[in-house]
Coordinates of C-alpha atoms in Angstrom, one line a residue:
M1 CA 63.6 16.6 75.5
L2 CA 62.4 20.1 74.8
R3 CA 63.4 22.8 77.1
L4 CA 61.1 25.5 78.6
V5 CA 62.2 29.1 79.4
V6 CA 60.2 31.4 81.7
A7 CA 60.8 35.1 81.6
D8 CA 59.3 36.8 84.7
D9 CA 60.8 39.6 86.8
D10 CA 59.0 38.6 90.0
A11 CA 61.0 36.2 92.2
D12 CA 57.9 34.9 94.0
D13 CA 56.1 34.2 90.6
R14 CA 59.2 32.4 89.4
M15 CA 59.2 30.3 92.5
L16 CA 55.5 29.5 92.2
I17 CA 55.9 28.6 88.5
E18 CA 58.8 26.3 89.3
E19 CA 56.8 24.6 92.1
A20 CA 53.7 24.3 89.9
L21 CA 55.8 22.8 87.1
E22 CA 57.2 20.2 89.6
E23 CA 53.7 19.5 90.9
S24 CA 52.5 19.1 87.3
K25 CA 55.2 16.4 86.8
L26 CA 56.5 18.2 83.8
A27 CA 59.9 16.5 83.3
N28 CA 61.2 19.0 80.7
P29 CA 64.2 21.1 81.8
V30 CA 63.3 24.7 82.7
D31 CA 65.4 27.9 82.7
F32 CA 64.4 31.2 84.2
C33 CA 65.1 34.7 83.0
V34 CA 64.4 37.9 84.9
D35 CA 63.4 40.3 82.0
G36 CA 63.4 40.7 78.3
I37 CA 67.1 41.5 78.0
D38 CA 68.0 38.5 80.0
L39 CA 65.6 36.4 77.8
L40 CA 67.2 37.6 74.5
E41 CA 70.7 37.0 75.9
Y42 CA 69.5 33.5 76.9
L43 CA 68.1 32.8 73.4
R44 CA 71.2 34.2 71.7
R45 CA 73.4 32.3 74.1
E46 CA 75.2 35.5 75.2
D47 CA 76.9 36.6 78.4
K48 CA 76.0 34.4 81.4
W49 CA 74.1 32.0 79.0
A50 CA 77.1 31.4 76.6
H51 CA 77.7 27.9 78.2
L52 CA 74.4 26.9 76.4
K53 CA 75.8 27.7 72.9
N54 CA 75.7 24.1 71.7
E55 CA 72.4 23.4 73.3
P56 CA 69.1 23.5 71.3
L57 CA 66.8 26.4 71.6
P58 CA 63.9 26.0 74.0
G59 CA 60.7 24.5 72.7
L60 CA 58.5 27.0 74.5
I61 CA 58.8 30.5 76.1
L62 CA 56.5 31.6 78.9
L63 CA 56.7 35.4 78.8
D64 CA 55.5 37.9 81.3
L65 CA 54.6 41.3 79.9
N66 CA 55.4 43.8 82.7
M67 CA 59.1 43.6 83.4
P68 CA 61.9 46.2 84.0
R69 CA 64.7 47.0 81.5
M70 CA 62.8 45.4 78.6
D71 CA 59.2 44.3 78.9
G72 CA 57.7 41.3 77.3
R73 CA 56.0 43.2 74.5
K74 CA 59.4 44.5 73.3
A75 CA 61.1 41.1 73.8
L76 CA 58.2 39.4 71.8
A77 CA 58.7 41.9 68.9
E78 CA 62.5 41.3 68.9
I79 CA 62.1 37.5 68.9
R80 CA 59.5 37.6 66.1
H81 CA 61.9 39.7 64.0
D82 CA 64.9 37.4 64.5
E83 CA 65.1 34.6 61.8
K84 CA 66.7 32.2 64.2
L85 CA 64.2 32.7 67.0
R86 CA 60.8 33.5 65.4
R87 CA 59.5 29.9 65.3
I88 CA 59.8 29.3 69.0
P89 CA 56.3 29.2 70.5
I90 CA 55.6 31.9 73.0
V91 CA 52.8 31.9 75.6
I92 CA 52.1 35.1 77.4
L93 CA 51.6 34.4 81.1
T94 CA 50.9 37.7 82.8
T95 CA 48.6 39.5 85.2
S96 CA 47.4 41.9 82.5
K97 CA 43.9 41.5 81.4
S98 CA 44.1 44.5 79.1
E99 CA 42.4 44.1 75.7
E100 CA 45.1 46.2 74.2
D101 CA 47.8 43.8 75.4
I102 CA 45.9 40.8 74.1
F103 CA 45.4 42.3 70.7
R104 CA 48.9 43.7 70.5
T105 CA 50.6 40.5 71.4
Y106 CA 48.6 38.4 69.0
D107 CA 49.3 40.9 66.3
T108 CA 53.0 40.6 67.1
G109 CA 52.8 36.8 66.8
V110 CA 52.2 35.3 70.3
N111 CA 50.9 31.8 70.2
S112 CA 48.7 32.0 73.3
Y113 CA 47.7 34.5 76.0
I114 CA 47.0 33.4 79.6
T115 CA 46.2 35.6 82.6
K116 CA 48.1 34.3 85.6
P117 CA 45.8 32.3 87.8
V118 CA 45.4 33.6 91.4
T119 CA 45.7 30.2 93.1
F120 CA 48.5 27.8 93.1
D121 CA 46.2 24.9 92.3
R122 CA 44.9 26.7 89.2
L123 CA 48.5 27.6 88.2
T124 CA 49.4 24.0 88.4
E125 CA 46.4 23.0 86.3
V126 CA 47.3 25.6 83.6
L127 CA 50.9 24.6 83.5
T128 CA 50.0 20.9 83.3
A129 CA 47.7 21.6 80.3
L130 CA 50.4 23.8 78.7
G131 CA 53.0 21.1 79.1
R132 CA 50.8 18.4 77.7
Y133 CA 49.8 20.5 74.7
W134 CA 53.2 22.0 73.8
F135 CA 55.4 19.0 74.7
E136 CA 53.1 16.0 73.9
M137 CA 50.6 17.0 71.3
V138 CA 52.0 19.7 69.0
A139 CA 54.5 19.1 66.2
L140 CA 57.2 21.8 66.4
P141 CA 59.7 22.7 63.7
P142 CA 63.1 20.8 63.9
D143 CA 65.9 22.3 65.9
Q144 CA 63.5 23.7 68.5

């Protein structure tokens, strides 16, 4: 079963995403990271994530753009430049509606860009659709 990792610095948003994933009946395991550095350590199985060293990489990354220490834009660029990580699908889930962010992230190799819904019901709908698409319909490369 493919794993999902969510990188978002806002504790309330992480809680809402977790609740929406439960509501959407997505059975895939989910991990949460608090910024881009934490996400890269998770993906590289470093520091507090070293216990996952023998686990497969996640099948999908949900990535916020505006985070401290390392934002999602920089994390996206680093992931796409890493041979071991570049094939992992990345969906931007952010409050930014900036055309510059949309163009820049697609140019960097993001798979989808979604502006965070403002209601819990809509967030649940979005995450249900994402789960169905990425975990039930799409063929992903082996070892993901």
